[in-house]
PDB file of C-alpha atoms in Angstrom:
ATOM      1  CA  MET X1125     -12.305  -3.943  25.514  1.00  0.00           C
ATOM      2  CA  LEU X1126     -12.079  -0.531  23.845  1.00  0.00           C
ATOM      3  CA  PRO X1127     -15.372   1.207  23.002  1.00  0.00           C
ATOM      4  CA  SER X1128     -16.391   1.152  19.347  1.00  0.00           C
ATOM      5  CA  ARG X1129     -15.260   4.161  17.299  1.00  0.00           C
ATOM      6  CA  GLY X1130     -18.421   4.137  15.169  1.00  0.00           C
ATOM      7  CA  ALA X1131     -17.127   2.704  11.886  1.00  0.00           C
ATOM      8  CA  GLN X1132     -20.087   0.693  10.615  1.00  0.00           C
ATOM      9  CA  VAL X1133     -20.595  -1.122   7.313  1.00  0.00           C
ATOM     10  CA  LEU X1134     -24.302  -1.805   7.719  1.00  0.00           C
ATOM     11  CA  SER X1135     -24.769  -2.920   4.112  1.00  0.00           C
ATOM     12  CA  LEU X1136     -23.124  -6.235   4.974  1.00  0.00           C
ATOM     13  CA  ALA X1137     -25.906  -6.962   7.459  1.00  0.00           C
ATOM     14  CA  ALA X1138     -28.606  -5.548   5.183  1.00  0.00           C
ATOM     15  CA  GLU X1139     -27.512  -7.805   2.318  1.00  0.00           C
ATOM     16  CA  ARG X1140     -26.759 -10.715   4.675  1.00  0.00           C
ATOM     17  CA  GLN X1141     -23.178 -10.964   3.477  1.00  0.00           C
ATOM     18  CA  LEU X1142     -19.786 -11.612   5.024  1.00  0.00           C
ATOM     19  CA  TYR X1143     -16.567 -10.362   3.515  1.00  0.00           C
ATOM     20  CA  VAL X1144     -14.042 -13.028   2.547  1.00  0.00           C
ATOM     21  CA  VAL X1145     -10.974 -13.205   4.776  1.00  0.00           C
ATOM     22  CA  GLY X1146      -7.713 -14.765   3.638  1.00  0.00           C
ATOM     23  CA  GLN X1147      -7.061 -16.767   0.471  1.00  0.00           C
ATOM     24  CA  ASP X1148      -9.037 -19.957   0.979  1.00  0.00           C
ATOM     25  CA  VAL X1149      -9.291 -20.736  -2.733  1.00  0.00           C
ATOM     26  CA  GLN X1150     -10.618 -24.267  -2.236  1.00  0.00           C
ATOM     27  CA  ARG X1151     -13.610 -22.960  -0.300  1.00  0.00           C
ATOM     28  CA  PHE X1152     -14.408 -19.671  -2.024  1.00  0.00           C
ATOM     29  CA  GLY X1153     -12.844 -19.929  -5.483  1.00  0.00           C
ATOM     30  CA  GLU X1154     -10.199 -17.713  -7.018  1.00  0.00           C
ATOM     31  CA  GLN X1155     -12.542 -14.876  -7.974  1.00  0.00           C
ATOM     32  CA  ALA X1156     -14.528 -14.760  -4.720  1.00  0.00           C
ATOM     33  CA  ARG X1157     -12.172 -12.430  -2.863  1.00  0.00           C
ATOM     34  CA  SER X1158     -12.435  -8.905  -4.258  1.00  0.00           C
ATOM     35  CA  THR X1159     -10.587  -5.668  -3.599  1.00  0.00           C
ATOM     36  CA  VAL X1160     -13.571  -4.644  -1.450  1.00  0.00           C
ATOM     37  CA  ASP X1161     -13.080  -7.746   0.724  1.00  0.00           C
ATOM     38  CA  GLU X1162      -9.398  -6.888   1.068  1.00  0.00           C
ATOM     39  CA  ALA X1163     -10.153  -3.288   2.005  1.00  0.00           C
ATOM     40  CA  LEU X1164     -12.686  -4.341   4.638  1.00  0.00           C
ATOM     41  CA  GLU X1165     -10.120  -6.702   6.124  1.00  0.00           C
ATOM     42  CA  ILE X1166      -7.502  -3.942   6.195  1.00  0.00           C
ATOM     43  CA  ALA X1167      -9.974  -1.624   7.933  1.00  0.00           C
ATOM     44  CA  SER X1168     -11.134  -4.246  10.440  1.00  0.00           C
ATOM     45  CA  GLY X1169      -9.131  -2.648  13.261  1.00  0.00           C
ATOM     46  CA  LEU X1170     -10.858   0.727  12.929  1.00  0.00           C
ATOM     47  CA  ASN X1171     -13.429   0.182  15.648  1.00  0.00           C
ATOM     48  CA  GLN X1172     -11.526  -1.450  18.467  1.00  0.00           C
ATOM     49  CA  GLY X1173      -7.963  -1.992  17.292  1.00  0.00           C
ATOM     50  CA  PRO X1174      -4.910  -0.180  18.677  1.00  0.00           C
ATOM     51  CA  LEU X1175      -4.571   3.457  17.671  1.00  0.00           C
ATOM     52  CA  ALA X1176      -1.713   3.301  15.165  1.00  0.00           C
ATOM     53  CA  PRO X1177      -2.883   0.200  13.225  1.00  0.00           C
ATOM     54  CA  ALA X1178      -6.417   1.611  13.135  1.00  0.00           C
ATOM     55  CA  ILE X1179      -5.208   4.850  11.556  1.00  0.00           C
ATOM     56  CA  ALA X1180      -2.942   3.066   9.076  1.00  0.00           C
ATOM     57  CA  GLY X1181      -5.576   0.462   8.168  1.00  0.00           C
ATOM     58  CA  GLY X1182      -8.406   2.971   7.828  1.00  0.00           C
ATOM     59  CA  TRP X1183      -6.486   5.112   5.372  1.00  0.00           C
ATOM     60  CA  ALA X1184      -5.050   2.104   3.508  1.00  0.00           C
ATOM     61  CA  ALA X1185      -8.583   0.789   2.927  1.00  0.00           C
ATOM     62  CA  LEU X1186      -9.618   4.057   1.269  1.00  0.00           C
ATOM     63  CA  GLU X1187      -6.415   4.346  -0.722  1.00  0.00           C
ATOM     64  CA  SER X1188      -6.667   0.787  -2.033  1.00  0.00           C
ATOM     65  CA  LEU X1189     -10.178   1.399  -3.395  1.00  0.00           C
ATOM     66  CA  LEU X1190     -10.189   5.049  -4.432  1.00  0.00           C
ATOM     67  CA  THR X1191      -6.853   5.620  -6.194  1.00  0.00           C
ATOM     68  CA  GLU X1192      -5.434   4.405  -9.484  1.00  0.00           C
ATOM     69  CA  ALA X1193      -2.277   4.689 -11.546  1.00  0.00           C
ATOM     70  CA  ARG X1194      -3.890   7.238 -13.885  1.00  0.00           C
ATOM     71  CA  ASP X1195      -4.266   9.827 -11.134  1.00  0.00           C
ATOM     72  CA  PRO X1196      -2.356  13.070 -11.888  1.00  0.00           C
ATOM     73  CA  ASP X1197       0.399  12.183  -9.428  1.00  0.00           C
ATOM     74  CA  GLU X1198       0.281   8.573  -8.301  1.00  0.00           C
ATOM     75  CA  ARG X1199       2.551   9.414  -5.378  1.00  0.00           C
ATOM     76  CA  GLU X1200      -0.048  11.837  -4.006  1.00  0.00           C
ATOM     77  CA  LYS X1201      -2.615   9.358  -2.750  1.00  0.00           C
ATOM     78  CA  VAL X1202      -4.528  11.996  -0.799  1.00  0.00           C
ATOM     79  CA  VAL X1203      -6.930  12.152  -3.760  1.00  0.00           C
ATOM     80  CA  ALA X1204      -8.698   9.268  -1.994  1.00  0.00           C
ATOM     81  CA  ALA X1205      -9.833  11.786   0.631  1.00  0.00           C
ATOM     82  CA  SER X1206     -11.647  13.856  -1.995  1.00  0.00           C
ATOM     83  CA  ARG X1207     -13.372  10.828  -3.517  1.00  0.00           C
ATOM     84  CA  ALA X1208     -14.375   9.389  -0.153  1.00  0.00           C
ATOM     85  CA  ALA X1209     -15.714  12.797   0.895  1.00  0.00           C
ATOM     86  CA  ALA X1210     -17.926  12.879  -2.216  1.00  0.00           C
ATOM     87  CA  LEU X1211     -19.327   9.433  -1.377  1.00  0.00           C
ATOM     88  CA  VAL X1212     -20.125  10.363   2.215  1.00  0.00           C
ATOM     89  CA  ALA X1213     -21.589  13.759   1.267  1.00  0.00           C
ATOM     90  CA  CYS X1214     -23.937  12.076  -1.214  1.00  0.00           C
ATOM     91  CA  SER X1215     -25.089   9.515   1.345  1.00  0.00           C
ATOM     92  CA  TRP X1216     -25.563  12.058   4.146  1.00  0.00           C
ATOM     93  CA  PRO X1217     -29.021  13.509   3.259  1.00  0.00           C
ATOM     94  CA  ARG X1218     -30.752  10.146   2.923  1.00  0.00           C
ATOM     95  CA  ALA X1219     -29.071   8.798   6.064  1.00  0.00           C
ATOM     96  CA  GLU X1220     -30.134  11.781   8.181  1.00  0.00           C
ATOM     97  CA  LEU X1221     -33.654  11.927   6.772  1.00  0.00           C
ATOM     98  CA  THR X1222     -34.074   8.187   7.297  1.00  0.00           C
ATOM     99  CA  ALA X1223     -32.991   8.520  10.925  1.00  0.00           C
ATOM    100  CA  LEU X1224     -35.579  11.280  11.394  1.00  0.00           C
ATOM    101  CA  SER X1225     -38.249   9.081   9.813  1.00  0.00           C
ATOM    102  CA  TYR X1226     -37.737   6.436  12.483  1.00  0.00           C
ATOM    103  CA  ARG X1227     -38.012   9.072  15.216  1.00  0.00           C
ATOM    104  CA  ILE X1228     -41.288  10.317  13.726  1.00  0.00           C
ATOM    105  CA  ARG X1229     -42.716   6.789  13.645  1.00  0.00           C
ATOM    106  CA  GLU X1230     -42.470   6.772  17.450  1.00  0.00           C
ATOM    107  CA  VAL X1231     -45.151   9.502  17.632  1.00  0.00           C
ATOM    108  CA  PRO X1232     -48.524   7.797  18.352  1.00  0.00           C
ATOM    109  CA  GLY X1233     -51.505   8.741  16.217  1.00  0.00           C
ATOM    110  CA  ASP X1234     -49.655  11.130  13.890  1.00  0.00           C
ATOM    111  CA  ALA X1235     -50.696  11.094  10.229  1.00  0.00           C
ATOM    112  CA  LEU X1236     -47.089  11.389   9.020  1.00  0.00           C
ATOM    113  CA  ALA X1237     -46.079   8.458  11.193  1.00  0.00           C
ATOM    114  CA  ASP X1238     -48.803   6.371   9.553  1.00  0.00           C
ATOM    115  CA  LYS X1239     -47.580   7.358   6.071  1.00  0.00           C
ATOM    116  CA  LEU X1240     -44.008   6.429   6.990  1.00  0.00           C
ATOM    117  CA  ALA X1241     -45.128   3.049   8.319  1.00  0.00           C
ATOM    118  CA  ALA X1242     -46.555   2.296   4.874  1.00  0.00           C
ATOM    119  CA  CYS X1243     -43.282   3.066   3.072  1.00  0.00           C
ATOM    120  CA  ALA X1244     -41.388   0.071   1.713  1.00  0.00           C
ATOM    121  CA  SER X1245     -37.837   1.471   1.662  1.00  0.00           C
ATOM    122  CA  ASN X1246     -35.562   4.007   3.305  1.00  0.00           C
ATOM    123  CA  ARG X1247     -35.536   5.986   0.059  1.00  0.00           C
ATOM    124  CA  GLU X1248     -39.310   6.393   0.223  1.00  0.00           C
ATOM    125  CA  ARG X1249     -39.178   7.345   3.905  1.00  0.00           C
ATOM    126  CA  SER X1250     -36.442   9.937   3.414  1.00  0.00           C
ATOM    127  CA  THR X1251     -38.200  11.437   0.378  1.00  0.00           C
ATOM    128  CA  LEU X1252     -41.435  11.768   2.364  1.00  0.00           C
ATOM    129  CA  VAL X1253     -39.665  13.431   5.303  1.00  0.00           C
ATOM    130  CA  ALA X1254     -37.883  15.854   2.947  1.00  0.00           C
ATOM    131  CA  ALA X1255     -41.196  16.830   1.343  1.00  0.00           C
ATOM    132  CA  GLU X1256     -42.725  17.340   4.783  1.00  0.00           C
ATOM    133  CA  LEU X1257     -39.848  19.587   5.860  1.00  0.00           C
ATOM    134  CA  GLU X1258     -40.259  21.715   2.752  1.00  0.00           C
ATOM    135  CA  SER X1259     -43.969  22.190   3.379  1.00  0.00           C
ATOM    136  CA  ARG X1260     -43.927  23.007   7.108  1.00  0.00           C
ATOM    137  CA  ASP X1261     -41.680  24.413   9.831  1.00  0.00           C
ATOM    138  CA  GLY X1262     -40.990  21.292  11.896  1.00  0.00           C
ATOM    139  CA  LEU X1263     -41.625  17.612  12.421  1.00  0.00           C
ATOM    140  CA  PRO X1264     -43.526  15.652  15.069  1.00  0.00           C
ATOM    141  CA  LEU X1265     -40.967  14.200  17.472  1.00  0.00           C
ATOM    142  CA  VAL X1266     -41.265  12.428  20.806  1.00  0.00           C
ATOM    143  CA  ARG X1267     -39.503  14.261  23.632  1.00  0.00           C
ATOM    144  CA  SER X1268     -36.680  12.051  24.882  1.00  0.00           C
ATOM    145  CA  TRP X1269     -32.964  12.069  25.614  1.00  0.00           C
ATOM    146  CA  ARG X1270     -32.450  12.285  21.836  1.00  0.00           C
ATOM    147  CA  THR X1271     -34.560  15.426  21.380  1.00  0.00           C
ATOM    148  CA  GLY X1272     -31.608  17.816  21.162  1.00  0.00           C
ATOM    149  CA  SER X1273     -29.857  15.860  18.413  1.00  0.00           C
ATOM    150  CA  ASP X1274     -33.151  15.338  16.560  1.00  0.00           C
ATOM    151  CA  VAL X1275     -33.874  19.085  16.561  1.00  0.00           C
ATOM    152  CA  ALA X1276     -30.339  19.779  15.326  1.00  0.00           C
ATOM    153  CA  SER X1277     -30.891  17.254  12.536  1.00  0.00           C
ATOM    154  CA  VAL X1278     -34.118  19.017  11.521  1.00  0.00           C
ATOM    155  CA  PHE X1279     -32.301  22.359  11.296  1.00  0.00           C
ATOM    156  CA  ARG X1280     -29.500  20.798   9.217  1.00  0.00           C
ATOM    157  CA  MET X1281     -31.965  19.268   6.780  1.00  0.00           C
ATOM    158  CA  LYS X1282     -33.989  22.479   6.453  1.00  0.00           C
ATOM    159  CA  ALA X1283     -30.795  24.399   5.679  1.00  0.00           C
ATOM    160  CA  LEU X1284     -29.878  21.776   3.094  1.00  0.00           C
ATOM    161  CA  LEU X1285     -33.296  21.818   1.444  1.00  0.00           C
ATOM    162  CA  ALA X1286     -33.205  25.627   1.242  1.00  0.00           C
ATOM    163  CA  ASP X1287     -29.793  25.811  -0.453  1.00  0.00           C
ATOM    164  CA  ARG X1288     -28.817  22.368  -1.699  1.00  0.00           C
ATOM    165  CA  ARG X1289     -25.693  22.691  -3.814  1.00  0.00           C
ATOM    166  CA  PRO X1290     -23.789  25.167  -1.584  1.00  0.00           C
ATOM    167  CA  VAL X1291     -24.590  23.214   1.591  1.00  0.00           C
ATOM    168  CA  LEU X1292     -23.543  19.887   0.075  1.00  0.00           C
ATOM    169  CA  GLY X1293     -20.374  21.486  -1.259  1.00  0.00           C
ATOM    170  CA  ARG X1294     -19.572  22.880   2.169  1.00  0.00           C
ATOM    171  CA  VAL X1295     -20.221  19.516   3.838  1.00  0.00           C
ATOM    172  CA  ARG X1296     -18.001  17.770   1.322  1.00  0.00           C
ATOM    173  CA  GLY X1297     -15.262  20.279   2.107  1.00  0.00           C
ATOM    174  CA  TYR X1298     -15.514  19.570   5.828  1.00  0.00           C
ATOM    175  CA  LEU X1299     -15.358  15.827   5.186  1.00  0.00           C
ATOM    176  CA  GLU X1300     -12.342  16.136   2.913  1.00  0.00           C
ATOM    177  CA  VAL X1301     -10.432  18.221   5.455  1.00  0.00           C
ATOM    178  CA  SER X1302     -11.059  15.565   8.120  1.00  0.00           C
ATOM    179  CA  LEU X1303      -9.986  12.704   5.838  1.00  0.00           C
ATOM    180  CA  ARG X1304      -6.855  14.591   4.782  1.00  0.00           C
ATOM    181  CA  ARG X1305      -6.049  14.849   8.477  1.00  0.00           C
ATOM    182  CA  LEU X1306      -6.316  11.055   8.687  1.00  0.00           C
ATOM    183  CA  TYR X1307      -3.839  10.826   5.784  1.00  0.00           C
ATOM    184  CA  ARG X1308      -1.358  13.065   7.563  1.00  0.00           C
ATOM    185  CA  CYS X1309      -1.726  11.080  10.779  1.00  0.00           C
ATOM    186  CA  ARG X1310      -1.100   7.887   8.808  1.00  0.00           C
ATOM    187  CA  ASN X1311       2.138   9.467   7.529  1.00  0.00           C
ATOM    188  CA  ILE X1312       3.144  10.347  11.082  1.00  0.00           C
ATOM    189  CA  VAL X1313       2.637   6.728  12.102  1.00  0.00           C
ATOM    190  CA  LEU X1314       4.180   4.948   9.122  1.00  0.00           C
ATOM    191  CA  HIS X1315       6.841   7.399   7.954  1.00  0.00           C
ATOM    192  CA  GLY X1316       7.611   9.150  11.217  1.00  0.00           C
ATOM    193  CA  GLY X1317       7.411   6.064  13.393  1.00  0.00           C
ATOM    194  CA  SER X1318       5.430   7.975  16.019  1.00  0.00           C
ATOM    195  CA  THR X1319       2.407   6.521  17.790  1.00  0.00           C
ATOM    196  CA  GLY X1320       2.118   9.080  20.580  1.00  0.00           C
ATOM    197  CA  GLY X1321       1.132  12.228  18.700  1.00  0.00           C
ATOM    198  CA  VAL X1322      -1.520  14.308  20.466  1.00  0.00           C
ATOM    199  CA  ALA X1323      -3.529  14.669  17.241  1.00  0.00           C
ATOM    200  CA  LEU X1324      -3.888  10.951  16.550  1.00  0.00           C
ATOM    201  CA  PRO X1325      -6.744  10.051  18.947  1.00  0.00           C
ATOM    202  CA  ALA X1326      -8.831  13.068  17.932  1.00  0.00           C
ATOM    203  CA  ALA X1327      -8.264  12.439  14.227  1.00  0.00           C
ATOM    204  CA  LEU X1328      -9.330   8.812  14.526  1.00  0.00           C
ATOM    205  CA  ARG X1329     -12.371   9.666  16.646  1.00  0.00           C
ATOM    206  CA  VAL X1330     -13.627  12.024  13.931  1.00  0.00           C
ATOM    207  CA  THR X1331     -12.685  10.016  10.846  1.00  0.00           C
ATOM    208  CA  ALA X1332     -13.476   6.418  11.821  1.00  0.00           C
ATOM    209  CA  PRO X1333     -17.239   6.902  11.230  1.00  0.00           C
ATOM    210  CA  LEU X1334     -16.486   8.691   7.939  1.00  0.00           C
ATOM    211  CA  VAL X1335     -14.293   5.843   6.689  1.00  0.00           C
ATOM    212  CA  GLY X1336     -17.016   3.418   7.750  1.00  0.00           C
ATOM    213  CA  ALA X1337     -19.651   5.413   5.836  1.00  0.00           C
ATOM    214  CA  ALA X1338     -17.534   5.467   2.666  1.00  0.00           C
ATOM    215  CA  LEU X1339     -16.801   1.738   2.900  1.00  0.00           C
ATOM    216  CA  ASP X1340     -20.490   1.064   3.520  1.00  0.00           C
ATOM    217  CA  ARG X1341     -21.515   2.776   0.260  1.00  0.00           C
ATOM    218  CA  ILE X1342     -18.729   1.006  -1.632  1.00  0.00           C
ATOM    219  CA  ALA X1343     -19.675  -2.388  -0.188  1.00  0.00           C
ATOM    220  CA  HIS X1344     -23.376  -1.836  -0.953  1.00  0.00           C
ATOM    221  CA  SER X1345     -22.714  -0.965  -4.594  1.00  0.00           C
ATOM    222  CA  HIS X1346     -20.311  -3.873  -4.930  1.00  0.00           C
ATOM    223  CA  LEU X1347     -22.791  -6.368  -3.489  1.00  0.00           C
ATOM    224  CA  VAL X1348     -25.998  -5.079  -5.105  1.00  0.00           C
ATOM    225  CA  ALA X1349     -24.929  -3.725  -8.491  1.00  0.00           C
ATOM    226  CA  GLY X1350     -21.295  -4.751  -8.996  1.00  0.00           C
ATOM    227  CA  VAL X1351     -20.226  -1.108  -9.414  1.00  0.00           C
ATOM    228  CA  PRO X1352     -16.443  -0.609  -8.941  1.00  0.00           C
ATOM    229  CA  PRO X1353     -15.411   1.863  -6.210  1.00  0.00           C
ATOM    230  CA  LEU X1354     -13.829   4.395  -8.584  1.00  0.00           C
ATOM    231  CA  ALA X1355     -16.902   4.378 -10.817  1.00  0.00           C
ATOM    232  CA  LEU X1356     -19.090   4.936  -7.759  1.00  0.00           C
ATOM    233  CA  ALA X1357     -16.927   7.861  -6.636  1.00  0.00           C
ATOM    234  CA  SER X1358     -17.166   9.351 -10.127  1.00  0.00           C
ATOM    235  CA  ARG X1359     -20.952   9.074  -9.986  1.00  0.00           C
ATOM    236  CA  ALA X1360     -20.959  10.809  -6.600  1.00  0.00           C
ATOM    237  CA  GLU X1361     -18.844  13.700  -7.886  1.00  0.00           C
ATOM    238  CA  THR X1362     -21.131  14.092 -10.902  1.00  0.00           C
ATOM    239  CA  ALA X1363     -24.238  13.994  -8.707  1.00  0.00           C
ATOM    240  CA  LEU X1364     -22.886  16.758  -6.485  1.00  0.00           C
ATOM    241  CA  ARG X1365     -22.300  18.948  -9.538  1.00  0.00           C
ATOM    242  CA  MET X1366     -25.828  18.296 -10.856  1.00  0.00           C
ATOM    243  CA  VAL X1367     -27.775  19.034  -7.676  1.00  0.00           C
ATOM    244  CA  ASP X1368     -30.544  21.573  -8.412  1.00  0.00           C
ATOM    245  CA  ASP X1369     -30.254  21.024 -12.178  1.00  0.00           C
ATOM    246  CA  ASP X1370     -33.531  20.166 -13.887  1.00  0.00           C
ATOM    247  CA  LEU X1371     -32.208  16.738 -14.881  1.00  0.00           C
ATOM    248  CA  GLY X1372     -30.136  16.237 -11.741  1.00  0.00           C
ATOM    249  CA  PRO X1373     -30.824  13.693  -8.994  1.00  0.00           C
ATOM    250  CA  GLY X1374     -32.962  14.387  -5.939  1.00  0.00           C
ATOM    251  CA  LEU X1375     -31.392  14.692  -2.510  1.00  0.00           C
ATOM    252  CA  CYS X1376     -32.370  11.121  -1.623  1.00  0.00           C
ATOM    253  CA  ASP X1377     -31.078   9.765  -4.941  1.00  0.00           C
ATOM    254  CA  LEU X1378     -27.579  11.222  -5.038  1.00  0.00           C
ATOM    255  CA  ILE X1379     -26.056   7.782  -4.649  1.00  0.00           C
ATOM    256  CA  ASP X1380     -27.523   4.269  -4.602  1.00  0.00           C
TER     257      ASP X1380
END
């Protein structure tokens, strides 16, 4: 079996949901299967499927959810890369701060660890960690095999907190470039009929987790609030423009 490529839609487990596969109308009803279900099925080969179908399915999932006929040029579907990049950029701060919060909770007897243990949600934990980073130089972390990546995460978050809008804009740019590369690789596979390109494995290794992160935010909003994917992407783009404004969202509230 091939190792997982890191595309995870954790909101399905968090909300205790399964996506609907196929068209079993008698069991699920005509309206039960949504475009989100269809996209998740298309992307199901991302983690362990063969290279070419994984690339084609991963991009098709994004394109099916994040494009529409009213786009400036409906033939240029690469706009999905920009919208997916906005979604992932908005979810990045809370995800990284939450991961740090769980590392801190491993520190015995630390006051911050006790405060984090009392938090009821990941949003509260990430907000507390962000406030702690703004008020002091570092965080209490247990030395382990993860120490290097944890320290790197601390430096990334401190850079973000010091200069929020430019850093988020730069991160979104990096994400969009990677997802555009996935689009071009999809064209090589489907239009060029080539499955042996040297760029394909590297492109999929980088973008599979990004596609998973975008689908995770879309699935969460669909399950919890019924927000359509394009509306969610529009909210993400607006949030990125409003960072640091007096009425703008906080770093841990860029996207629900």
